[in-house]
Structures are given as C-alpha cells and as structure tokens.
Coordinates of C-alpha atoms and ligand atoms in Angstrom, one line a residue:
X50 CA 124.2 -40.6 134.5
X51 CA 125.3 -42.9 137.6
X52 CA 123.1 -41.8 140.3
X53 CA 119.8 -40.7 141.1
X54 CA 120.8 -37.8 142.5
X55 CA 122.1 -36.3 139.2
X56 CA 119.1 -36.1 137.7
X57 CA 117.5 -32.9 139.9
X58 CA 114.3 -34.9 140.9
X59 CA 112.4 -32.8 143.8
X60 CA 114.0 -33.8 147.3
X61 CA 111.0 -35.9 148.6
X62 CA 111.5 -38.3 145.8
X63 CA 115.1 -38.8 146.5
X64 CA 114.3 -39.8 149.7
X65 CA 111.8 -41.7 149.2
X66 CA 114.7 -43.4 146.8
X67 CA 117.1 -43.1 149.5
X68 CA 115.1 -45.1 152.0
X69 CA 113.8 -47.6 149.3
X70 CA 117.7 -48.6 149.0
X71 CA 117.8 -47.6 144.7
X72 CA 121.1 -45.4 144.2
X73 CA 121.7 -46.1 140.9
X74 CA 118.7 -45.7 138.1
X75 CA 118.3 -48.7 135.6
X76 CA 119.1 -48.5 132.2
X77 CA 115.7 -47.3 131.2
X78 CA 115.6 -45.4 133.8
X79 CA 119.3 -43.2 132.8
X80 CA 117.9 -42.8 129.4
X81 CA 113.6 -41.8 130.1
X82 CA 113.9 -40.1 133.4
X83 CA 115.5 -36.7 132.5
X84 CA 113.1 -36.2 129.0
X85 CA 110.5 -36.8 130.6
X86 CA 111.0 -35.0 133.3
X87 CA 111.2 -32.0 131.2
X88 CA 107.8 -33.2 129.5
X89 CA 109.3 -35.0 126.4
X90 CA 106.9 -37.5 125.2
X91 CA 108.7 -41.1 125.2
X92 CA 107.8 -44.1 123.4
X93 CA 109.8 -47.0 125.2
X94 CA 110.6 -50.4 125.0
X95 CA 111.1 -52.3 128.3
X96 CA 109.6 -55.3 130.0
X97 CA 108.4 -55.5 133.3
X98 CA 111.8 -56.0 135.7
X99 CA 113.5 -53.5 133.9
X100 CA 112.6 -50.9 136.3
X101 CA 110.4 -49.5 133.5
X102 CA 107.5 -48.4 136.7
X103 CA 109.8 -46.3 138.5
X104 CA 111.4 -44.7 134.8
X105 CA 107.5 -43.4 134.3
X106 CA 106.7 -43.0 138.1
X107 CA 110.0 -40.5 139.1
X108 CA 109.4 -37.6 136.4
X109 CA 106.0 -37.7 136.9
X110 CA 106.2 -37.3 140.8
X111 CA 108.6 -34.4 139.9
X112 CA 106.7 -32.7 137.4
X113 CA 103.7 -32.7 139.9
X114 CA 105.4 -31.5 142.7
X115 CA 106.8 -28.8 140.4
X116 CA 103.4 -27.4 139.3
X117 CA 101.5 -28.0 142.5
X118 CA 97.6 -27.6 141.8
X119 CA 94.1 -29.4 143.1
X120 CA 92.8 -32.2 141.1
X121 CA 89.3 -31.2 139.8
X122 CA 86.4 -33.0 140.9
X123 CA 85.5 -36.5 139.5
X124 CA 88.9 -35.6 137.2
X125 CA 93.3 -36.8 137.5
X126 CA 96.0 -35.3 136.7
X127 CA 98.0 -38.3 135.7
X128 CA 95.7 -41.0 134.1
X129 CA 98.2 -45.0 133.7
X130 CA 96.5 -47.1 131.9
X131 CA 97.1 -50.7 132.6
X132 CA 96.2 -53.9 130.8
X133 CA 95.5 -56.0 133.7
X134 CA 94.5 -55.6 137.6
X135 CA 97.9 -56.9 138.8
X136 CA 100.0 -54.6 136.6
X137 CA 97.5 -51.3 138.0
X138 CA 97.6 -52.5 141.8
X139 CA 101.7 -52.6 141.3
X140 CA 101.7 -49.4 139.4
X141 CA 100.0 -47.5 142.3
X142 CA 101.8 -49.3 144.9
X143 CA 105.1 -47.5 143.5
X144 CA 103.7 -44.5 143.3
X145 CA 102.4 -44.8 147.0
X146 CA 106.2 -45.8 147.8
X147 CA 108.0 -43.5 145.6
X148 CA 105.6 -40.5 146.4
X149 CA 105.8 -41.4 149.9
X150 CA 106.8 -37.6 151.2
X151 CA 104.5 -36.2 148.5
X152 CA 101.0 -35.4 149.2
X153 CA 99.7 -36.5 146.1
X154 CA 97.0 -38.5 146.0
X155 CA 96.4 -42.2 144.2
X156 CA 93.7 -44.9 143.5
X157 CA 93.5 -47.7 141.3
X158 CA 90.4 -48.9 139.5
X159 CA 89.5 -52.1 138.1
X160 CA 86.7 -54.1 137.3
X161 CA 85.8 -57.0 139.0
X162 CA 85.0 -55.0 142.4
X163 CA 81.9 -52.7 143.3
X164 CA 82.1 -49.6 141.4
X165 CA 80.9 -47.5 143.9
X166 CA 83.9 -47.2 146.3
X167 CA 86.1 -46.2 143.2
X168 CA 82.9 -43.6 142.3
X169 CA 83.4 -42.2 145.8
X170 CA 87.2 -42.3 145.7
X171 CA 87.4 -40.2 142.7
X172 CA 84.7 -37.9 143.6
X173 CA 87.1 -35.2 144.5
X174 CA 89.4 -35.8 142.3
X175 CA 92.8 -37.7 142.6
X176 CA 96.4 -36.5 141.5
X177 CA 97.4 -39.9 139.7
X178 CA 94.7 -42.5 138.2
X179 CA 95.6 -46.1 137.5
X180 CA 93.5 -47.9 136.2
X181 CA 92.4 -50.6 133.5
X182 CA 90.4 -49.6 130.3
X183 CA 87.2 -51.6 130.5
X184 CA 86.5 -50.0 134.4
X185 CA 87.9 -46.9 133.3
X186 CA 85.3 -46.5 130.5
X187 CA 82.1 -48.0 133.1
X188 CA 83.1 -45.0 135.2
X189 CA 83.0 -42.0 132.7
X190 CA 79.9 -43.5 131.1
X191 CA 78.2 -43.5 134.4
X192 CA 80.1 -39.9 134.6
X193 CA 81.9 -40.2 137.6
X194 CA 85.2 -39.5 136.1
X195 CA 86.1 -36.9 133.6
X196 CA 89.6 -37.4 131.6
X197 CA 89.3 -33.1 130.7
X198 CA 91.5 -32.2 133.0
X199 CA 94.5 -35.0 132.6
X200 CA 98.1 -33.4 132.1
X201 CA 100.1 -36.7 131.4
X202 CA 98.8 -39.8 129.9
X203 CA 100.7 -43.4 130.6
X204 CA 100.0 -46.1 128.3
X205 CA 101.9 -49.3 130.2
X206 CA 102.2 -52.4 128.3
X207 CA 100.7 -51.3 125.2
X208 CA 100.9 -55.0 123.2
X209 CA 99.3 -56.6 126.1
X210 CA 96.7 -54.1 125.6
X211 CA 96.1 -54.6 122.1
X212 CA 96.4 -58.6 122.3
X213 CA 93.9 -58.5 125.4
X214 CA 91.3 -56.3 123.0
X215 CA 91.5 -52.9 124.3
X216 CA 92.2 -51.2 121.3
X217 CA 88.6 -49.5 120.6
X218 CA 88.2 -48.7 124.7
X219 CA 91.8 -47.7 124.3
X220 CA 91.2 -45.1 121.0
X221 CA 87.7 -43.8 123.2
X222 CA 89.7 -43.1 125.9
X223 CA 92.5 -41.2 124.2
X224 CA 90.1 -38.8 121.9
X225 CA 88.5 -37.6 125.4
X226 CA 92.0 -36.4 126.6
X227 CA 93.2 -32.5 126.2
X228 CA 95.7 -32.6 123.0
X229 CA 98.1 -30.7 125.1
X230 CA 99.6 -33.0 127.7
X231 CA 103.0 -35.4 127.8
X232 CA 102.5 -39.1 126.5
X233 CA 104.4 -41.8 128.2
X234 CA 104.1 -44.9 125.6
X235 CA 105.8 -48.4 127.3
X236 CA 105.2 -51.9 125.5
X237 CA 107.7 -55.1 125.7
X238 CA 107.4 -55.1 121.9
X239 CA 106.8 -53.0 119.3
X240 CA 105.4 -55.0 115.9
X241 CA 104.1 -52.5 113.5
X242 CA 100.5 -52.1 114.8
X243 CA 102.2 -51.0 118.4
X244 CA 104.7 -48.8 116.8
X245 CA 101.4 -47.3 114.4
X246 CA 99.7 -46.9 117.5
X247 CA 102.4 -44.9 118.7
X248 CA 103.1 -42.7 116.2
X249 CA 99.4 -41.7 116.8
X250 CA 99.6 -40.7 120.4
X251 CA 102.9 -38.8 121.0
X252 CA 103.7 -36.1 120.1
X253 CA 108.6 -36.0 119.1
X254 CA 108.8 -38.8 121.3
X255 CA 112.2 -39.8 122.4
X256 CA 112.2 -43.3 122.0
X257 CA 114.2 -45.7 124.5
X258 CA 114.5 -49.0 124.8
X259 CA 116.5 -51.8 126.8
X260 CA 115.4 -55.2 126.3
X261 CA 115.5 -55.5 122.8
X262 CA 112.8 -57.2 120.7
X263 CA 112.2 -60.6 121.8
X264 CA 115.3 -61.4 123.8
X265 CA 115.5 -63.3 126.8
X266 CA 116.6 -62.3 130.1
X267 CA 120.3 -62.6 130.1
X268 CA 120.6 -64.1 133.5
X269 CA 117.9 -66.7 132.9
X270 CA 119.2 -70.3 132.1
X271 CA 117.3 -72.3 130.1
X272 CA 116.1 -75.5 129.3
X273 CA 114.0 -77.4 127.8
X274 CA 113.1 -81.1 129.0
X275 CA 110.8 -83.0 125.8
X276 CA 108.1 -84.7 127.9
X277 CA 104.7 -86.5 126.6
X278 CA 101.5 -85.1 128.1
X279 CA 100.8 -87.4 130.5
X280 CA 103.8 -87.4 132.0
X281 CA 104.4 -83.6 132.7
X282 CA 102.0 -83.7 135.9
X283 CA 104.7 -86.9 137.4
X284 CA 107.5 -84.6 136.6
X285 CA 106.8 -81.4 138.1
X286 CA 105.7 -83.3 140.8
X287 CA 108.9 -85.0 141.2
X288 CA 110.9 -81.3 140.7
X289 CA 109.1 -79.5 142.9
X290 CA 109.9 -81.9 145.4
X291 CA 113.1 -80.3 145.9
X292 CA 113.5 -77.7 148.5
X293 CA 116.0 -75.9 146.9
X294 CA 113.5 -74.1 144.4
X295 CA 112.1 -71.7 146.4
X296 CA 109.7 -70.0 144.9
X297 CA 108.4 -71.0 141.2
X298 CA 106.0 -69.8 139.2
X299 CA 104.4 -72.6 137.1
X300 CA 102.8 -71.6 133.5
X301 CA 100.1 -73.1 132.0
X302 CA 98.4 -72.1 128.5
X303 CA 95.0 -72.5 130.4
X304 CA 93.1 -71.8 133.2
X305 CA 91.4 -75.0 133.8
X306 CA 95.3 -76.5 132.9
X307 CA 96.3 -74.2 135.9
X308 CA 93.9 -75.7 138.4
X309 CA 94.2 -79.0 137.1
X310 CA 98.4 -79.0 137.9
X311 CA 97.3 -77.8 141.6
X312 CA 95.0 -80.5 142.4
X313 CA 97.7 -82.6 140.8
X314 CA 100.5 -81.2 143.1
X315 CA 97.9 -81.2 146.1
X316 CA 97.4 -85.0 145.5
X317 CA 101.4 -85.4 146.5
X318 CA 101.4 -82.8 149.4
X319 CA 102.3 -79.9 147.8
X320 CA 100.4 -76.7 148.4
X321 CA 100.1 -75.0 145.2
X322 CA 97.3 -72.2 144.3
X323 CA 96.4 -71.0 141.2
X324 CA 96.0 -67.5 139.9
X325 CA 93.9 -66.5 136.6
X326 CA 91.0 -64.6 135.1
X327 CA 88.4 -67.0 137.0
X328 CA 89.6 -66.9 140.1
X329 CA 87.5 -63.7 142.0
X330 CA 90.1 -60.8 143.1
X331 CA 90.1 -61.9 146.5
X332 CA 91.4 -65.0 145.6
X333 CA 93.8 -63.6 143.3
X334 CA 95.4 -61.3 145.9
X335 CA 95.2 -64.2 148.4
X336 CA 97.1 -66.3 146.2
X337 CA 99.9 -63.5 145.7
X338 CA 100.2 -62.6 149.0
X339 CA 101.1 -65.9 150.0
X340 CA 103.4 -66.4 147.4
X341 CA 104.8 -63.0 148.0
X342 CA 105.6 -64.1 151.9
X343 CA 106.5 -67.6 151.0
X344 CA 104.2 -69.5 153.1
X345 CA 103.0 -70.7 149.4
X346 CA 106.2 -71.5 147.5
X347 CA 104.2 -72.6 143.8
X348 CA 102.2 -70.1 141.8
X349 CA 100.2 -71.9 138.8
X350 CA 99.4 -68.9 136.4
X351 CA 98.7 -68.1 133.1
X352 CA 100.0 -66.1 130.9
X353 CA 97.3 -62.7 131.5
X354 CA 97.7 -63.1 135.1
X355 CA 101.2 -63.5 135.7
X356 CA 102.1 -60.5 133.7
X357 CA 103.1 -57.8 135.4
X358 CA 103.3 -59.8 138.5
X359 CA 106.8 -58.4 140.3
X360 CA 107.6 -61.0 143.0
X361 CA 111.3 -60.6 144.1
X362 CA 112.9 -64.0 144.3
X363 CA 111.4 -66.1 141.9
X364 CA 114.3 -68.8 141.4
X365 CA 112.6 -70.7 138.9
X366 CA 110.2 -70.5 136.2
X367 CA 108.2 -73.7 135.0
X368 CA 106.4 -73.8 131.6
X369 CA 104.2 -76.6 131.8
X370 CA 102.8 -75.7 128.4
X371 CA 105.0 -74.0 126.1
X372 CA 103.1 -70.7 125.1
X373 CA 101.8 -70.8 121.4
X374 CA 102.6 -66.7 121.4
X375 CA 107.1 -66.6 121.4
X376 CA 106.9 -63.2 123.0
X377 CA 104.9 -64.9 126.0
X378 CA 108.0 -67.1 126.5
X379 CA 110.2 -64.1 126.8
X380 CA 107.6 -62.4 129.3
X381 CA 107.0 -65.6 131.1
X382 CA 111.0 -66.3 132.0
X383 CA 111.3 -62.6 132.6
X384 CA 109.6 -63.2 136.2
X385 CA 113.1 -64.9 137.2
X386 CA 116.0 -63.0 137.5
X387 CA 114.3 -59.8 138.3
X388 CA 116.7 -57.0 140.4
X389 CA 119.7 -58.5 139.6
X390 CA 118.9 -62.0 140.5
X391 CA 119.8 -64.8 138.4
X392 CA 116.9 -67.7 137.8
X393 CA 116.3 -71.0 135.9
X394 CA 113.5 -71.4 133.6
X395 CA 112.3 -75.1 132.4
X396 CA 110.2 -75.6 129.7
X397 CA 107.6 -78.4 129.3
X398 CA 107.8 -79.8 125.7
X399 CA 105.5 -82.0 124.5
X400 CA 105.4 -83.4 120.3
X401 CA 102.5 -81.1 119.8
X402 CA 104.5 -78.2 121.5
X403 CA 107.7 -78.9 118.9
X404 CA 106.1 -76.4 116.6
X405 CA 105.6 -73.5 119.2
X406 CA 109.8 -74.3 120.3
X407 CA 110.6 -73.8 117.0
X408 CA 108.9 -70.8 117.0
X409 CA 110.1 -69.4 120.5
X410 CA 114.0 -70.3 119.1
X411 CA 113.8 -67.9 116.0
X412 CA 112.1 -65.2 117.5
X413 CA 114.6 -65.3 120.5
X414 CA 117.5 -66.0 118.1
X415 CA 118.8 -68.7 120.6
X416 CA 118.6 -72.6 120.7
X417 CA 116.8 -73.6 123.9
X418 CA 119.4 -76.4 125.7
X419 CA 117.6 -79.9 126.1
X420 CA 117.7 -81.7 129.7
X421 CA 117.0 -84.9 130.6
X422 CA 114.6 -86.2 133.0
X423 CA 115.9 -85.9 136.5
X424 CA 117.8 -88.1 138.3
X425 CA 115.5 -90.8 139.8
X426 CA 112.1 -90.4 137.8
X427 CA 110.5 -92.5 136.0
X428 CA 107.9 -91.3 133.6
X429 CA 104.5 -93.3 133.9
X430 CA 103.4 -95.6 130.9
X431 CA 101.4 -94.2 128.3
X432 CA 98.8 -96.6 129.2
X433 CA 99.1 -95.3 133.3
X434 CA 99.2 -91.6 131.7
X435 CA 95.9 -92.2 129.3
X436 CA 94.1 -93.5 132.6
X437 CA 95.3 -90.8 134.5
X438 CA 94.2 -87.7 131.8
X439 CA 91.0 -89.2 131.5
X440 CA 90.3 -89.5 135.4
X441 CA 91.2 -86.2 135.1
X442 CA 88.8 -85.2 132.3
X443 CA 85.8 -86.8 133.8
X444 CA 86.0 -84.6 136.8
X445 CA 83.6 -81.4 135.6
X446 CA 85.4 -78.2 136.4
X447 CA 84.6 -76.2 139.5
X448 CA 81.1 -74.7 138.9
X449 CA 80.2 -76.7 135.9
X450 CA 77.5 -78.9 136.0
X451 CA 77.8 -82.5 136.0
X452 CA 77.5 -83.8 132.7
X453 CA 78.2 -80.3 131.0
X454 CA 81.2 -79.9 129.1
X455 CA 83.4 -77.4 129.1
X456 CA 83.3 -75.0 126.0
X457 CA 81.6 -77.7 123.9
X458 CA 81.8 -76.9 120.6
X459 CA 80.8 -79.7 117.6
X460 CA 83.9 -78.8 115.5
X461 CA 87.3 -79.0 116.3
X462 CA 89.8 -80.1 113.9
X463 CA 92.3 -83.0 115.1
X464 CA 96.2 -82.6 114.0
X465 CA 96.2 -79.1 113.6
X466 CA 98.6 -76.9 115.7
X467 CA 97.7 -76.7 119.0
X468 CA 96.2 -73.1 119.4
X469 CA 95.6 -72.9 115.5
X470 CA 92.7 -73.2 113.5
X471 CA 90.3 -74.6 116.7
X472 CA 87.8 -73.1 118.9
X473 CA 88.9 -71.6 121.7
X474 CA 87.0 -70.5 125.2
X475 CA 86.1 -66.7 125.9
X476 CA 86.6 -64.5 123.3
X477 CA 86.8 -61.4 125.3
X478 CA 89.9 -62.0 127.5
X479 CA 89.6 -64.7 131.0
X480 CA 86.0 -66.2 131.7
X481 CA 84.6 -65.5 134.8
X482 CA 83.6 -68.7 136.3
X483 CA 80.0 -69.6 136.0
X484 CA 78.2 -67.1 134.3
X485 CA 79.5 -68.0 130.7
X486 CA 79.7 -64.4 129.6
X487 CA 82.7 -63.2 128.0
X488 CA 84.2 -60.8 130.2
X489 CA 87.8 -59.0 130.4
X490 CA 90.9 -59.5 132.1
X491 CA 90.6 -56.5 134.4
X492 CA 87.7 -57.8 135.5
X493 CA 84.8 -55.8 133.9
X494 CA 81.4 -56.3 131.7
X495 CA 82.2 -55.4 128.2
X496 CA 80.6 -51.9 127.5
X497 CA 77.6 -52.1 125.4
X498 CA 79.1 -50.8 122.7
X499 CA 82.0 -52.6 122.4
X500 CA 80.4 -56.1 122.1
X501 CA 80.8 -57.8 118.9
X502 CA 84.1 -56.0 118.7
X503 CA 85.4 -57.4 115.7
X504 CA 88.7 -59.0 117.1
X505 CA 91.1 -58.4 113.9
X506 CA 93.4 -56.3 116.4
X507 CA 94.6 -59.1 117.8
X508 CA 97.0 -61.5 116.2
X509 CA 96.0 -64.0 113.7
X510 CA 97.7 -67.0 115.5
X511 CA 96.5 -66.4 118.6
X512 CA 97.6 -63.6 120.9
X513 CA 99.1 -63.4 124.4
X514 CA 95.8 -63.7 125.5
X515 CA 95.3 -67.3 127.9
X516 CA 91.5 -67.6 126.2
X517 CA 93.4 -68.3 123.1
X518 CA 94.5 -71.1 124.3
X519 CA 92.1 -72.8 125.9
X520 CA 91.2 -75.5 123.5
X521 CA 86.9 -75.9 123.4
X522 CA 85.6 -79.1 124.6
X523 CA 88.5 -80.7 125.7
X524 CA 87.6 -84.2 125.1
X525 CA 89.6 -87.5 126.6
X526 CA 92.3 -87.9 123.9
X527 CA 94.6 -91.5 123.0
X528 CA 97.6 -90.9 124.3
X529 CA 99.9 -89.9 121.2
X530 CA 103.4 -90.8 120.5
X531 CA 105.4 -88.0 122.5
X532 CA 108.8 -87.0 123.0
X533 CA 111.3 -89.5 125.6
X534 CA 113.3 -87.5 127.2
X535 CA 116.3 -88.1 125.5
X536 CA 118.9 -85.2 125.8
X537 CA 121.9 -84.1 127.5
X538 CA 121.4 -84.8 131.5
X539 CA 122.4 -81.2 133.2
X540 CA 121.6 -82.1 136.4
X541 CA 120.1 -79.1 137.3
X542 CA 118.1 -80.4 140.2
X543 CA 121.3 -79.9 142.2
X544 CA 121.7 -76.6 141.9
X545 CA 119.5 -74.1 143.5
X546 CA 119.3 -70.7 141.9
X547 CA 122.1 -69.5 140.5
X548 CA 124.1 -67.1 141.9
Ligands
LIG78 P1 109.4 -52.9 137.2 O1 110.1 -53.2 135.9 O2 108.9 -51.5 137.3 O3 108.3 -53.9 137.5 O4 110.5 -53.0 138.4 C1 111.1 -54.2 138.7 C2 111.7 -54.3 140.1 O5 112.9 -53.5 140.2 C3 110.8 -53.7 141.2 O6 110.8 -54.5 142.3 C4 111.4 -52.4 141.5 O7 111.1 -52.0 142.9 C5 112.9 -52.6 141.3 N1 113.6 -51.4 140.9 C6 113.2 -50.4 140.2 N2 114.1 -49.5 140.0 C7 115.2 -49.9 140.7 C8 116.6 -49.4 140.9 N3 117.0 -48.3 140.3 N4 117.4 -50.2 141.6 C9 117.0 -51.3 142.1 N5 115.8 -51.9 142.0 C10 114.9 -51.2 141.3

C-alpha cells in the first residue's frame, strides 16, 4: 500500500488529504487504516510523529460518512480519549482538517476552562468527542453527556494515561460504553499493565506497531554533555545564543525548574516562555502559539506538557534534566525530527543524573555520544555556581508567600537517587498554582470519588508524570562534586539542523 488513494477512503477525505499535501500514508498508517476501516479493533504501538492521529482519524471519518446518522442529544458517536489538553486540542484539530468536506461535527473538552460552554456544545450532540478523562467524567456526572450511544471508542496514549492516574476514571468510563462498538487502542509502549489493559478492551485486535519499544528516533543525533548543576543555566545560555537553532524545546524535570531556566535565559536577553501544568490554559496556548509562529524560538516544558505537542520544525531538543522515567527520553527527543526532518537532541547530565543515563542507555539499547563543552565557554566556579543556586532559591516562587517554602516536607533523604525514595509535589498529576490542591493534568478537580486513589497504577520509580519529580522543599544545597565536561569535542554548535 503506496498511496492514499488505494485504500477506498470516502472522496471528501481524499481531498481533504490531497490539499493537506499527504500522498503517501505512514507506516502506521499502511498497516491500521484499512482494518480499521472495516471496524477491526487495533491495538497499536506508535509515538506521537508517527502519523499515529491521522491512522485513527482517516477510518473513522470514513466509517462515519459511510453510516451517516444524527448524534443523539447530550451523546457522540466517536468518543478520543486523551491524556492531556494539548494532545485533545491536536486531536480535534485533525479531525477539523482531515474532515474538512465532511459535515461532522467536533469539540474538545478539558478541564481547566468553564464547563458550561462544553455543557452547551454537546447539548445536541456531536459526531466526534475529544476529550480528557477527568472533564469527561465532571460532565456525565452533572449528566450533560451520555457515552450510550458511542460507536467507536479511541484510547490515545494509553501509558501516559495510566502514569498520569487515569486508570479508575479510565475503567468508569469504559463500563458506561455499548459492548458493541470498534476499539482503537494507541500507547508509545506497551509494559504488561498497558498490554493487560488491552486485552480488556478490544475485542481480535490487529495489533500494529512502528516505533518499537523504547527506541529513539532514527534521525535524532544525540549527545550527551556531563555538566555540574550550577553550571547547566551558563551553558544553555551560551547554546542558545546561536542563531542557527531555531526553534528548541528545552526539558526540565519540574515545573518550578522550567520557570527558573526562563528567568535565567531572560536575564541574558533571550525570550523564553514556559509551558506546564501551572501555567492557566491561556497561557499555555499563548506560549504555543508563539512558538508555533516563531516569534518565540525556546519552549521550556516538562515532560506532561510537552507530550503530544506537534510543532513542525523543532531543530533541537535540550534536556536540561535528564528524565528519571527512560521512556520520557525517547518521547522527549521524539519532538525533533518529526515529518521527515532530522533534529539534534542534547542532554544535560549532571553526577546525580549518571544513574538515570545509565538507565535511558539500556532501555534504548544505545550508548548516548559524550560532547564537550562548546567552543568558547567557560563553566562558572563552583563557588560562583553555589552563589548563584542559592540567589536563585531565595526568590519564593510566583504566588508563594514570602517566607513559605515550596512543598515543605520535614523528611527528605540526602544521597538517594534523585526522584527515588523522596517526597515529591502534587500527587495527582501538575499543581495548579496557588490553591495547593492536587489537581490533574487536563486541568480538572479530581472527582469526589476518586480522591485518595490509591496510586499503585503508576510506576514504582516514578512515572512519566513531572510531579514525580519535583523534589519537596527544595532547600539551598553545597555544591557537589559534578561531572567536567570532559569528552570528545563534536562541535556541534556549527551545525544547524541536520539535513
Ligand atoms: P501525529 O503522530 O499524528 O502527531 O502526526 C505527526 C505529524 O505528521 C503531523 O504534523 C501530521 O500532520 C503529519 N502527518 C501525518 N500523516 C502524514 C503523512 N501521511 N504524510 C506526511 N505528514 C503526515
């Protein structure tokens, strides 16, 4: 299968291809589009960038247009679950464009925004229904969405789902569907619990897959430059510097580590904004937009924002902390290289982080190459650093209280792994600032029910989830022993993306 036009989707859709410039499908997209057209259930394994949207969004389109019938009131007959707000705005954006000579409807719903426009939206029923768990589950409690009537069910980026704590939302949600309907299933990986999960929910799935388990993006080259603590700020000051990188998307493991870098990049004149779970949704989609057009070249993220997030062009990926989950490495350098592109991803390593390298090398089978510190930098003295980290550590966060720490917790063992074995901040998925409530990534109030929710469904070590990370009461530290530098100089500040 070579061509779009081979598979028999309905004629708006190819042209809504046609004009979108795709001739060719993907490679999860030549092996899931034709079963599910013909209502296979599919269980597949694909990262964002793979195309996996449109290998989901195509057969369903077709299948509706094929068995044309009215919504029913407060009800969908497509129902995409998303893990996070980002992922469900892109979702519905493609089905917008794909569906584009269709007259299906769409909405998206997420928490985090008034309730009672996505109430009215779905009062009259809508054809497809992204959305994220938590809101979803707000609105059919306050019964202004019934899931009776849904004929396809897609379940996008399962393991983020399960490491953000959806799982009990997630199992509600599924026993109020019809047992008849078609089961799209999509995760980046599949550990047992996913592929359990699975197993419960479809129905002879045909199982595809692309990426395989934990492997990096081919086109990605990477790096890895050791660097102590205090020093990382200097250095992606001094990279960032160079015009040539474009448009770079810097990771940190947490979200006060994410504003802290901008106000660091700010402080040498470059305009930087920062996107995670307590930043409102205005400020999110700000943030994106800009970075989207390019009048705002560096996007700060973590790891539960950035996921999903499908920005073309992204020459360069910068892990300021190395992520203490291995499969967040492969999702995080996954947002280079998208469509074809090629893209550089540098990771951030400090003697702490060693362990987490380690980690990210076995699962991605592949020895990380070490750089050197570019050409012309000089990394500040410890004692310069320690000054600077604890400048830094005076400053209360944005809507904290003077004299208030952040997270404070009395116990908090020294030497252990970082991201083992400590307390960490927000339980249930990204803080929203001030109110010191647990809330969720997508933005809602946990349901009453689901408070207390034992968290045993996510990972032991810490899950993909940014809150695990987040170390409680972050207290000036001595500067450690770190890292030099020391490695093979690649010189890879002369070279723009890689073509
Ligand atoms: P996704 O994995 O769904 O986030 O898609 C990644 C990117 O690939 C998006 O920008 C899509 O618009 C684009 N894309 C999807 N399918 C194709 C295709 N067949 N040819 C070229 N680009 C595509």
């Amino acid at each position: 299968m070579t061509q779009f036009t081979d598979f028999g989707l309905a004629q708006p859709v190819l042209r809504a291809l046609e004009e979108a410039g795709y001739k060719s499908p993907t490679p999860i997209q030549a092996q899931a589009i034709a079963p599910a057209m013909q209502g296979r259930d599919l269980c597949g394994i694909a990262q964002t960038g793979t195309g996996k949207t449109a290998a989901f969004a195509l057969p369903i389109l077709h299948r509706l247009a094929e068995t044309p019938r009215r919504a029913i009131r407060r009800g969908c007959r497509v129902l995409v679950l998303s893990p996070t707000r980002e992922l469900a705005n892109q979702i519905a954006e493609n089905f917008s464009d794909y569906g584009k000579y269709l007259s299906f409807t769409n909405t998206v719903v997420f928490g985090g925004v008034t309730i009672s426009r996505q109430e009215k939206a779905l009062a009259n029923g809508v054809d497809i229904l992204v959305a994220t768990p938590g809101r979803l589950m707000d609105l059919i409690e306050r019964r202004s969405l019934t899931l009776e009537a849904v004929e396809i069910l897609v379940l996008d980026e399962a393991d983020q789902m399960l490491d953000l704590g959806f799982i009990h939302a997630l199992k509600r949600i599924v026993k109020m569907l019809p047992r008849e309907r078609q089961s799209l299933f999509f995760s980046a990986t599949m550990p047992k619990n996913i592929a359990s999960l699975a197993d419960q929910y479809l129905r002879d799935p045909v199982q595809v897959a692309v990426t395989p388990v934990a492997t990096t993006a081919e086109r990605v080259t990477q790096e890895v430059i050791f660097a102590h603590t205090g020093a990382k700020q200097a250095l992606l000051n001094h990279i960032l510097r160079d015009p040539a990188i474009e448009r770079v998307l810097v990771f940190t493991r947490t979200k006060h580590g994410a504003d802290r870098v901008v106000r660091g990049l700010e402080k040498v004149g470059i305009n930087a904004s920062a996107i995670h779970g307590n930043k409102s949704q205005p400020q999110r989609e700000r943030a994106l937009a800009a970075f989207k057009d390019g009048s705002c070249r560096v996007l700060v993220a973590t790891d539960i924002a950035a996921r999903g997030i499908d920005v073309e062009a992204v020459s360069h990926v910068i892990n300021y902390d190395l992520p203490n989950v291995p499969e967040s490495y492969v999702h995080r350098i996954g947002r280079t290289a998208r469509a074809g592109a090629n893209g550089l991803a540098i990771s951030f390593c400090n003697d702490e982080e060693k362990a987490y390298l380690r980690d990210i090398e076995r699962t991605t089978r592949q020895k990380i190459p070490v750089g050197a510190f570019p050409e012309g930098f000089t990394p500040p003295s410890r004692q310069e650093a320690a000054d600077n980290a604890q400048a830094e550590e005076r400053r209360p966060p944005q809507g904290q209280r003077p004299g208030q720490r952040q997270g404070q917790r009395p116990s908090s063992r020294p030497g252990g792994r970082p991201g083992q074995g400590r307390g960490f901040e927000g339980r249930g998925g990204e803080n929203r600032g001030g109110s010191g409530r647990p809330s969720r990534p997508d933005g809602a109030a946990r349901p009453q029910e689901s408070r207390g929710e034992p968290r045993g469904d996510r990972r032991p070590s810490g899950g993909h989830g940014e809150n695990r990370g987040e170390p409680r009461g972050e207290r000036p530290r001595a500067p450690r022993p770190q890292g030099s530098g020391e490695g093979r100089a690649i010189g890879w500040l002369d070279r723009g993306p890689r073509s």
